Coordinates of C-alpha atoms in Angstrom, one line a residue:
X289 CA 29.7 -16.7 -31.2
X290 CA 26.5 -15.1 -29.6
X291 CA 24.8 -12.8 -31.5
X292 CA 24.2 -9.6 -29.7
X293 CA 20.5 -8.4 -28.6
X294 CA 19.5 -12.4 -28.5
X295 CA 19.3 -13.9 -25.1
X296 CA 21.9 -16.9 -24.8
X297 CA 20.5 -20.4 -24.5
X298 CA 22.2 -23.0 -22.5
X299 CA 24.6 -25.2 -24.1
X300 CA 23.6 -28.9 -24.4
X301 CA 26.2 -31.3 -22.7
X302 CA 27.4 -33.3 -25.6
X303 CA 29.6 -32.0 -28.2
X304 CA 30.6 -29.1 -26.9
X305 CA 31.5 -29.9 -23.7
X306 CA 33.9 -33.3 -23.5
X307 CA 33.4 -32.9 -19.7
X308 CA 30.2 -33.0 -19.9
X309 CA 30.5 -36.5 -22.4
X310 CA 32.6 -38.0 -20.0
X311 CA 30.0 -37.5 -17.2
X312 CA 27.4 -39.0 -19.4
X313 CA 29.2 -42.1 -21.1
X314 CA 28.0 -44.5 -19.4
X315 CA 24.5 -44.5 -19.5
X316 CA 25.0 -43.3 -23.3
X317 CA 26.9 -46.2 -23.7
X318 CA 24.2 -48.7 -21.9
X319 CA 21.2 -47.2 -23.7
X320 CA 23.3 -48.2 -27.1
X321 CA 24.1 -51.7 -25.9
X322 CA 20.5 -52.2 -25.0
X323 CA 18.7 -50.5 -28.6
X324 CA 21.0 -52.5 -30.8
X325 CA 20.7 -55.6 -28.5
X326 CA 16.8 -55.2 -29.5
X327 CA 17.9 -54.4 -32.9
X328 CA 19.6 -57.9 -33.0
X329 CA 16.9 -59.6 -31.3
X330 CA 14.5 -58.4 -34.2
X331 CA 16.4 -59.1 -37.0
X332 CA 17.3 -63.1 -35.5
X333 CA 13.6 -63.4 -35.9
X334 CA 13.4 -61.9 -38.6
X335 CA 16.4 -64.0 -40.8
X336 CA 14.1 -66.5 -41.9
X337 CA 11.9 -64.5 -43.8
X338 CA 13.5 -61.7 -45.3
X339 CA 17.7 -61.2 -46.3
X340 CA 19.8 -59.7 -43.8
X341 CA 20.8 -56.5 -45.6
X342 CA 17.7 -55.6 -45.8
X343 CA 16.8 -56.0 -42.4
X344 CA 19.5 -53.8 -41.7
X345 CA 16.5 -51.2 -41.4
X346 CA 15.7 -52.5 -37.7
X347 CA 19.4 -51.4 -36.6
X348 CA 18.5 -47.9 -38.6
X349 CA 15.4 -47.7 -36.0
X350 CA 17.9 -48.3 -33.3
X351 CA 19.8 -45.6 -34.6
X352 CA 17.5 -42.7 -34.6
X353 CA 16.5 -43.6 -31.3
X354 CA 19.9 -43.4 -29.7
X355 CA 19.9 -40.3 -31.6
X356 CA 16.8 -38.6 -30.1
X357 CA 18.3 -39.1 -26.9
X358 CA 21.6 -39.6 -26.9
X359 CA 22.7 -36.8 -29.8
X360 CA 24.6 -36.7 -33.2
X361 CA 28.4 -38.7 -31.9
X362 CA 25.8 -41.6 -29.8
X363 CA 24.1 -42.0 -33.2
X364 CA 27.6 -42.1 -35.1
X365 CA 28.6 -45.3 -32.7
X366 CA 25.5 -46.8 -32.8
X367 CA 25.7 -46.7 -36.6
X368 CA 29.0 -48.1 -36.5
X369 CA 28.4 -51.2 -34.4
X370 CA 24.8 -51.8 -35.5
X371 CA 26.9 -52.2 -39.5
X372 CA 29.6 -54.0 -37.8
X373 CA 27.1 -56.3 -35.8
X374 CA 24.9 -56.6 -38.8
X375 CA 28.1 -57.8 -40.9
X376 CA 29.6 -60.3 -37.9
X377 CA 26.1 -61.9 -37.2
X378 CA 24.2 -61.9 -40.0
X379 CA 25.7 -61.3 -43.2
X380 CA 27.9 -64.7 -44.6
X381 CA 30.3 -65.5 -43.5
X382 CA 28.8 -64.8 -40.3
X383 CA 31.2 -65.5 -37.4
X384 CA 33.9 -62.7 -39.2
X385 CA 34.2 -59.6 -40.6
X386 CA 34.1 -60.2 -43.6
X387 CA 32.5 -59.5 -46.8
X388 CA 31.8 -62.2 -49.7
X389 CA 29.6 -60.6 -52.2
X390 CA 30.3 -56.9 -53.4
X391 CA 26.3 -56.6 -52.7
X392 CA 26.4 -57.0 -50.0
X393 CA 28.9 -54.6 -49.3
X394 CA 26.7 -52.0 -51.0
X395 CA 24.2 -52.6 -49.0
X396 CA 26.1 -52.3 -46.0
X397 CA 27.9 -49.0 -46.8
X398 CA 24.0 -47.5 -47.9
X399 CA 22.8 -48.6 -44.0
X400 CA 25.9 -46.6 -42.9
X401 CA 25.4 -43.6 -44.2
X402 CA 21.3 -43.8 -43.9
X403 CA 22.5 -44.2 -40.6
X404 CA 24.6 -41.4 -40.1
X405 CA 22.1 -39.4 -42.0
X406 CA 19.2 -40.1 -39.7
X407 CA 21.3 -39.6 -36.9
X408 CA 22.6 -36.0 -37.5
X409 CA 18.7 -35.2 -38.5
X410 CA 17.4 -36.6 -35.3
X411 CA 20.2 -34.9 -33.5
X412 CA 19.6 -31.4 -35.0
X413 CA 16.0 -31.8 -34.4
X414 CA 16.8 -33.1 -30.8
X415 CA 19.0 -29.4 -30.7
X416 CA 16.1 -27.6 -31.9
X417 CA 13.3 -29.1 -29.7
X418 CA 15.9 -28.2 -26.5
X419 CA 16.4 -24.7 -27.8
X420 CA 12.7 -24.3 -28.5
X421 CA 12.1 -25.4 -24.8
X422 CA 14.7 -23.3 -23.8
X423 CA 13.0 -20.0 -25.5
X424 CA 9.8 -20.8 -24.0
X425 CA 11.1 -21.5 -20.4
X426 CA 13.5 -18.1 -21.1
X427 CA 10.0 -16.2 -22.0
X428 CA 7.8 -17.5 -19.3
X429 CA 10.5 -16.5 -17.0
X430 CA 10.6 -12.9 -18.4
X431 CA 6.5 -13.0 -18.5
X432 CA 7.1 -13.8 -14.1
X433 CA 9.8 -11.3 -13.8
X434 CA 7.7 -8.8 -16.1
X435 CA 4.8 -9.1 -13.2
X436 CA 6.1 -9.5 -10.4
X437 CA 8.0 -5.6 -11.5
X438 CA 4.1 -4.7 -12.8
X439 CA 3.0 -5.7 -8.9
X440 CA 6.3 -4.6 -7.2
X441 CA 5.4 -1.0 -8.9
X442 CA 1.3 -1.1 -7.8
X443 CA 2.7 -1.9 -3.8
X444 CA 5.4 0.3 -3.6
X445 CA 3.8 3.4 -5.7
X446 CA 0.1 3.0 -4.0
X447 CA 0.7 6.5 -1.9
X448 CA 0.8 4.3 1.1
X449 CA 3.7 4.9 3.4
X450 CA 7.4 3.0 1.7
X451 CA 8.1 1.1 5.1
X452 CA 4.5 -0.4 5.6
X453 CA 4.7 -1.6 1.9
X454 CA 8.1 -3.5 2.6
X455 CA 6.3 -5.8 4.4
X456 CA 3.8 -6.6 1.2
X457 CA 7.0 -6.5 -1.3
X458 CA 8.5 -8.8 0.1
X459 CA 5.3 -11.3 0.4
X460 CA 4.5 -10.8 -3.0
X461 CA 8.4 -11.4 -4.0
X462 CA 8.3 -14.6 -1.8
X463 CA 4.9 -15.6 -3.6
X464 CA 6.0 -14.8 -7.3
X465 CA 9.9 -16.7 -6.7
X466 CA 8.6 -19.6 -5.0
X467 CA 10.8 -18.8 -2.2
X468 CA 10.3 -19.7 1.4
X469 CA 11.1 -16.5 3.0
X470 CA 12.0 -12.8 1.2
X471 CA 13.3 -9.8 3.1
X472 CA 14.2 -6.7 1.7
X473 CA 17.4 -5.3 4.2
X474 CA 18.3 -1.4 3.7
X475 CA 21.9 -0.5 4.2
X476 CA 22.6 -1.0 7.7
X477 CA 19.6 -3.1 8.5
X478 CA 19.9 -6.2 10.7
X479 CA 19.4 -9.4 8.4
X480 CA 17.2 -12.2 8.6
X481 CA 18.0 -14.9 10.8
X482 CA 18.1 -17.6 8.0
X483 CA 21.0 -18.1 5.1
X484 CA 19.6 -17.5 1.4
X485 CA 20.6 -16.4 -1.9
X486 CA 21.3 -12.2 -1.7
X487 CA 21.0 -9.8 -4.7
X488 CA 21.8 -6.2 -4.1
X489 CA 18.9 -3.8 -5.4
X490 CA 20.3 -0.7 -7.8
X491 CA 18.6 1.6 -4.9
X492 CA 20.0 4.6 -3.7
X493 CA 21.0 3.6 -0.3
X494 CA 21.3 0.5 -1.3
X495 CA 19.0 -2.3 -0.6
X496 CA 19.6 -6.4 -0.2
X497 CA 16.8 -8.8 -1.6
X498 CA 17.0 -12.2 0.7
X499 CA 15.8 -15.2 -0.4
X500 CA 15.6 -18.7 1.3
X501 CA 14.8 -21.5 -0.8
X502 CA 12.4 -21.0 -4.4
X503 CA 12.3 -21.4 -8.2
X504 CA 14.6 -18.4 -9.5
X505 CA 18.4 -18.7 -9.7
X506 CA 21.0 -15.8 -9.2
X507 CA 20.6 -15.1 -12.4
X508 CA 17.1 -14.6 -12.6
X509 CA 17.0 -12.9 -9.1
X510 CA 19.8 -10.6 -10.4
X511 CA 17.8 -9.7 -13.5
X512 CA 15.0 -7.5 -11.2
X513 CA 17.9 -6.1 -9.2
X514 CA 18.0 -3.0 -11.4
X515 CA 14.0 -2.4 -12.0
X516 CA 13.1 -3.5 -8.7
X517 CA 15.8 -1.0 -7.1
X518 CA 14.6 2.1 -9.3
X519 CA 11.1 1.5 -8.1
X520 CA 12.1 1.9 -4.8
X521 CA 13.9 4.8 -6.1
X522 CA 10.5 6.4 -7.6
X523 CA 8.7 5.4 -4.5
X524 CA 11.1 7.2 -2.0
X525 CA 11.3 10.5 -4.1
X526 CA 7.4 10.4 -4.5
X527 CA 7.3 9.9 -0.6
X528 CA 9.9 12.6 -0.3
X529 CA 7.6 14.9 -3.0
X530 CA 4.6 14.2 -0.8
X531 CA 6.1 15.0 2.2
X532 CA 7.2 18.2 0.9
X533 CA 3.8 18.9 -0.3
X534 CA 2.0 18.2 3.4
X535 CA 5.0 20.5 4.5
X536 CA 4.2 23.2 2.1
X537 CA 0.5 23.0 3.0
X538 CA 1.1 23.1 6.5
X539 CA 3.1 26.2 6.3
X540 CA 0.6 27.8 4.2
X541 CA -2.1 26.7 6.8
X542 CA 0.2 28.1 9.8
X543 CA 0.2 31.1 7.5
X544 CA -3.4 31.6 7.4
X545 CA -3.7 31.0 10.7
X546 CA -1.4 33.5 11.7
X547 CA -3.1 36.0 9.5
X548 CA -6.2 35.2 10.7
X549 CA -4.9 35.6 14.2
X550 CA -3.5 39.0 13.4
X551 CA -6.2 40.4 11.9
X552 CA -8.4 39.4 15.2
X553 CA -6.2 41.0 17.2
X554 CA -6.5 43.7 15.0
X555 CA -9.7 44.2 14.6
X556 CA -11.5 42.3 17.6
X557 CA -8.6 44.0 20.3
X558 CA -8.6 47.3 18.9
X559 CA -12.5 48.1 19.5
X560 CA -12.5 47.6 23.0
X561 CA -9.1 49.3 23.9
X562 CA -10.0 52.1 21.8
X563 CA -13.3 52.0 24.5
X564 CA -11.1 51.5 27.7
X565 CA -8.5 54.0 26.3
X566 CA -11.2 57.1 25.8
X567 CA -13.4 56.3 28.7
X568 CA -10.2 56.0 31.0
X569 CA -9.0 59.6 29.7
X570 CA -12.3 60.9 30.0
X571 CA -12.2 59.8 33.7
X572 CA -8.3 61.4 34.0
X573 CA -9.8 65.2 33.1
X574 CA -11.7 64.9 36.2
X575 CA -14.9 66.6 34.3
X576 CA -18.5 65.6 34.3
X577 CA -21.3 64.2 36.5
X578 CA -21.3 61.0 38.9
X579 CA -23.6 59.5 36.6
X580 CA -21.1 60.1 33.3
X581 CA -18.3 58.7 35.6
X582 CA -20.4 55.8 36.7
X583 CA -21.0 55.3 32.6
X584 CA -17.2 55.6 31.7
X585 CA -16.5 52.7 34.8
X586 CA -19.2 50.3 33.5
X587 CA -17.8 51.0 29.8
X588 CA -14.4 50.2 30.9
X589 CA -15.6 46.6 32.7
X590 CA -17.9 45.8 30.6
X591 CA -14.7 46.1 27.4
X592 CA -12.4 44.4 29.7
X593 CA -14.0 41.6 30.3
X594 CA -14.9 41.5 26.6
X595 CA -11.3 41.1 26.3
X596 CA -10.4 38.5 28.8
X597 CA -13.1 36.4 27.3
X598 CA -11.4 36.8 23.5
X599 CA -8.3 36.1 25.1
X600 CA -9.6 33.2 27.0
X601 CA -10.9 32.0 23.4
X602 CA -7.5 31.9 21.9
X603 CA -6.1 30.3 24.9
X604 CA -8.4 27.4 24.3
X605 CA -8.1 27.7 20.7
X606 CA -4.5 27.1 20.6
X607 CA -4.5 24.5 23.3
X608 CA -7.2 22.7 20.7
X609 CA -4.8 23.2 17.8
X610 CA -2.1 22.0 19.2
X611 CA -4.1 18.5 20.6
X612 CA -3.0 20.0 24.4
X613 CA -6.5 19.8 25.5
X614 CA -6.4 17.1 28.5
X615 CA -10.4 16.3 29.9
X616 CA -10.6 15.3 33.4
X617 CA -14.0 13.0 32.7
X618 CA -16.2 12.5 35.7
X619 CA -20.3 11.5 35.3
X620 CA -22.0 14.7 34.0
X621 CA -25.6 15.5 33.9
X622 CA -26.4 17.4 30.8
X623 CA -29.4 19.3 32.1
X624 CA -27.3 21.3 35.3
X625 CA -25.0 21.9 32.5
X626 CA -27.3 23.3 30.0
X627 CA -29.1 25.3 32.8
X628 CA -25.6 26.6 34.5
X629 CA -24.9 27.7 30.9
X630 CA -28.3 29.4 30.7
X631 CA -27.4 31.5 33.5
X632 CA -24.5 33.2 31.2
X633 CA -27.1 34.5 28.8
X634 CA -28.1 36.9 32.0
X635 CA -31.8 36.2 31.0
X636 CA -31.6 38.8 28.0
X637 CA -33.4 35.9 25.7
X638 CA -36.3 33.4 26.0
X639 CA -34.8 30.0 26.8
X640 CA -37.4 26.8 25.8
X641 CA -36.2 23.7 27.9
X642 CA -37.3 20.2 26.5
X643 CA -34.8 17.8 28.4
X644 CA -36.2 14.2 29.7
X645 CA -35.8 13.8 33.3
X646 CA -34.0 10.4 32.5
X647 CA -31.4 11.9 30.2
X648 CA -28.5 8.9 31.2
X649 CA -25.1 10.6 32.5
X650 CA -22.3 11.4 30.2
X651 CA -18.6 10.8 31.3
X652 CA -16.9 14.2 30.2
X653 CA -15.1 17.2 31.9
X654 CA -18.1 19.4 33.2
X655 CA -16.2 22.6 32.7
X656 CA -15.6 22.3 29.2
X657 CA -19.3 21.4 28.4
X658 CA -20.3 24.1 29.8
X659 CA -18.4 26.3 27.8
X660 CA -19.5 24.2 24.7
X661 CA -23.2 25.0 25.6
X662 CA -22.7 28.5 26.8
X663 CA -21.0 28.9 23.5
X664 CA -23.8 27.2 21.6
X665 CA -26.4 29.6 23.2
X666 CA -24.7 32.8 23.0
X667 CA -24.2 32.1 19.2
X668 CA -28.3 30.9 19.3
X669 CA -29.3 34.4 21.0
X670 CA -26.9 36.2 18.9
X671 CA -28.8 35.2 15.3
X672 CA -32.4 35.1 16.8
X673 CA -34.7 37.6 17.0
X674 CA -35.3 39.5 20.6
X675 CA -38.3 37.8 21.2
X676 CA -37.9 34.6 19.7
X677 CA -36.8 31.7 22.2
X678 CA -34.0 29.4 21.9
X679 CA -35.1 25.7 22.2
X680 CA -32.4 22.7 23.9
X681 CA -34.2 19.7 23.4
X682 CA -32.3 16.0 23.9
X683 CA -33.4 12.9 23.7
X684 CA -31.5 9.0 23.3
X685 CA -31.7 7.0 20.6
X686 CA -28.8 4.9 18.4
X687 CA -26.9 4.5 21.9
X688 CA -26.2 8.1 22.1
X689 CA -27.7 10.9 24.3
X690 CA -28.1 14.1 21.9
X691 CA -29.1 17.7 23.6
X692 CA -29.8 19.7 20.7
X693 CA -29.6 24.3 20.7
X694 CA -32.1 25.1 18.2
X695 CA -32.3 29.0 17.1
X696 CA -34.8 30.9 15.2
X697 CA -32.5 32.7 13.1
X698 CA -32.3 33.1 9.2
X699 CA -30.5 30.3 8.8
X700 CA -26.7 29.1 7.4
X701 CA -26.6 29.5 3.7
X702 CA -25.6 26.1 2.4
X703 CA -22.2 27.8 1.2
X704 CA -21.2 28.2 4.5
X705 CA -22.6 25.2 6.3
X706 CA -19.0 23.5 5.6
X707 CA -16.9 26.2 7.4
X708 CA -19.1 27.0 10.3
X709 CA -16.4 25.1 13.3
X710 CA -13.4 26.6 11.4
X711 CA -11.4 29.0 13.5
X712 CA -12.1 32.5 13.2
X713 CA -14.9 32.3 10.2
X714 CA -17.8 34.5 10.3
X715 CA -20.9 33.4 8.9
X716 CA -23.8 35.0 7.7
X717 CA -22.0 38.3 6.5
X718 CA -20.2 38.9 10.0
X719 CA -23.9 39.2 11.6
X720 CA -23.3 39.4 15.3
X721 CA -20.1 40.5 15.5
X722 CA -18.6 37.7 17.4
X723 CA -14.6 36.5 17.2
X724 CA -15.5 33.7 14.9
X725 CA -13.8 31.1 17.9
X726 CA -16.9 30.1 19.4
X727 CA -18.1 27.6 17.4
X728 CA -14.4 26.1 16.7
X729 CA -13.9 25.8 20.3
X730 CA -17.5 23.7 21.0
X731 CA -16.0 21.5 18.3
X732 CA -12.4 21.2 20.1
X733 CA -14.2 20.2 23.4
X734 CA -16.8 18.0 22.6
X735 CA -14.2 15.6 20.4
X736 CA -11.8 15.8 23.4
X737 CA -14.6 14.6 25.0
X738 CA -15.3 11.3 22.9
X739 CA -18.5 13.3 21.7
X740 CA -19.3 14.7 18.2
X741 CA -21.1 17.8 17.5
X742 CA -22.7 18.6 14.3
X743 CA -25.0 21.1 12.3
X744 CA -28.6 20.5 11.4
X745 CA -29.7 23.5 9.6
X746 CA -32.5 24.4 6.8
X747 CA -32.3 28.0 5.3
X748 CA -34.9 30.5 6.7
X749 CA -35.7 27.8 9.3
X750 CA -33.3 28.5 11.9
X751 CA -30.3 26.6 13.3
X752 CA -29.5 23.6 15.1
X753 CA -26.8 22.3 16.8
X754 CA -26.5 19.0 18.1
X755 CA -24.1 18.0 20.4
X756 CA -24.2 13.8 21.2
X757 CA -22.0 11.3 23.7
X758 CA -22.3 7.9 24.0
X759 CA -24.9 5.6 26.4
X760 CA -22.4 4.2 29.1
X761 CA -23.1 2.0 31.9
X762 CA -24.8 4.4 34.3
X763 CA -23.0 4.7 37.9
X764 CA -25.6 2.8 40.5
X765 CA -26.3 6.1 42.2
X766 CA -28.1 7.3 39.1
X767 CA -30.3 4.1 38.7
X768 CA -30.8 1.7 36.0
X769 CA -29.3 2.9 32.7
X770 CA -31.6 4.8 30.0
X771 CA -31.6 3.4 26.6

């Protein structure tokens, strides 16, 4: 009976299986016929020079090898006919089976059971030398199955997506089975082309392993089912977990959005209705001079266009957000940009210009750059002092064209040098008084653009932001291409 908690060996086809005898008798019996033919042989050359009982040793070597091989009832026959050979050939009278001296008799009945003896050893050894091989193929099959789970677990639980990691599973499956092919079906999947062994995972929704050719039996295969399955298990519920989390993060982004949102409209709306509304009822009483009138108009233009532009600014901001911004790219040439941007500034502030006459053109939607760099020096003028100019400088180098806005302002503390292009963030203790979009928006452009725009600032040195596209092949109209 099997012994519980031990792994099962297989059975050895001899004893305990007659079918297994039957299949097997024949060469059992030729590879007796031929040891105890030897066996003869020897002891015929061997009668001159020693008595025949005692050669009966050479049929005892015939024995134990037929029992090595052959098993405990192969040994038993050849024990039999090597006495009975030994007896009709050798021992007087030959020619019969017959016995003349009670010696030799003795002798005779000692070979059989030596015989017998050595072969049940041999056999039982032979039994233990098959088990032992047995254990060791059982535990190097375990040691593969144990790693090929230890791998199965580092694809499938790596954080990258389940699906994409199919592909890999069943590679390294393929790879640690031997198999030709592997494919790893979910419930309701189309399956492979080919024909192969199938083991169904312990997944929840089920999932079939495929294999076409390889090493492992159903058995073996059937072994992983379980582990394999609740790794897939693990990996979907991680998946799941993560995909919560990005949810959960997203809503708590859309949350501070929103806020942030609210409290512009709160705060950046409410100023200049709160202008529009008093100067317009100041206008409906009908009281003061021309010139106080005049006043209250310009107040009233002058707040409503600051609200247009905010509104503008969130317009673009969600079209940014939501990845809506479309670029209609034709060639560009930075310096009518910059200098139309200038133009916006009203010139209230010193503007230094330090562009190359052979800046190369960019391909890039004209009206959104000029927003970028009207933002850029609005934002310059706003954190430099009155007299102080704002610098654009560009140059080409590392097959880019760069036009830099440099300011001589205070500087960005290094603490807020990561959060400057985030929506709606006011640096430098809310100096300036601006919506906090500007800078967000430059950044929403330029990458819609195939550019990059970046911040190069020391502080208490000023500011610098450099905005950079790539060299192209320059339309022929412009000339040779620069850089």
């Amino acid at each position: 009976m099997p012994v519980p908690g031990r792994p099962r060996l297989p059975e050895l086809p001899r004893e305990r299986h007659p079918a297994g005898l039957g299949y097997r008798i024949l060469p059992a019996a030729a590879e007796i016929v031929v040891a105890l033919g030897l066996a003869t042989a020897v002891v015929a050359a061997l009668k001159p020079a020693a008595p025949p009982a005692g050669l009966g040793v050479i049929y005892l070597l015939a024995v134990l090898e037929v029992a090595v091989r052959r098993g405990q009832r192969a040994a038993l026959i050849a024990a039999l006919v090597g006495v009975l050979t030994l007896n009709y050939l050798f021992v007087p009278p030959t020619g019969r089976l017959t016995i003349a001296h009670s010696s030799d008799l003795i002798e005779l009945i000692v070979f059989l059971i030596a015989a017998l003896v050595v072969g049940r050893l041999a056999a039982r050894e032979q039994l233990r030398s098959v088990e032992a091989e047995s254990r060791a193929r059982l535990a190097r099959n375990r040691e593969r199955e144990a790693e090929l789970l230890a791998r199965a677990a580092s694809a499938l639980l790596s954080g990258a997506d389940l699906e994409a990691q199919f592909g890999a599973l069943q590679d390294l499956i393929a790879t640690s089975t031997g198999a030709e092919q592997a494919a790893l079906v979910p419930e309701g999947g189309e399956p492979p082309a080919w024909n192969g062994e199938t083991v169904r995972l312990a997944s929840l929704p089920p999932v079939t392993l495929w294999t076409r050719g390889g090493e492992w039996e159903h058995e073996q295969l059937s072994r992983i089912a379980r582990p394999l399955g609740k790794l897939i298990d693990v990996a979907r519920a991680r998946q799941r977990t993560a995909g919560q989390a990005a949810e959960i993060e997203a809503a708590k982004r859309a949350e501070v959005a929103r806020t942030a949102v609210l409290r512009a409209i709160s705060h950046d709306l409410r100023s200049p209705l709160t202008a529009i509304t008093t100067a317009g009822s100041a206008l409906a009483t009908g009281h003061g001079s021309a010139a106080e009138r005049a006043e209250l108009i310009e107040a009233i233009n002058s707040e409503a266009a600051r609200l247009a532009r905010l509104v503008d600014d969130l317009l673009d901001l969600s079209q940014i957000e939501a990845g809506a911004v479309r670029p209609r790219a034709d060639w560009c040439d930075l310096q009518d940009i910059v200098a139309s941007a200038a133009l916006t500034l009203g010139g209230d502030h010193p503007i230094e210009f330090a562009l190359p006459d052979d800046l190369p053109l960019v391909r890039a939607d004209a009206a959104q750059l000029g927003r970028v760099f009207a933002n850029l020096l609005e934002n310059a003028a706003t954190h430099s002092p009155p007299d102080a100019p704002i610098r654009v400088q560009g140059a080409v180098a590392g097959g880019r064209v760069t036009v830099r806005v440099v300011d001589r302002g205070a500087g960005i503390p290094l603490a807020e040098r990561g959060r400057v292009f985030e929506p709606f963030f006011r640096g430098r203790s809310g100096a300036g008084g601006g919506s906090g979009l500007g800078l967000a928006i430059c950044r929403g452009f330029v990458e819609a653009n195939g550019g990059r725009i970046v911040l190069q600032a020391d502080t208490g040195q000023g500011t610098s932001f450099a905005v950079s596209f790539p060299v192209v092949s320059q339309p022929e109209t412009a000339g040779s291409p620069a850089g």
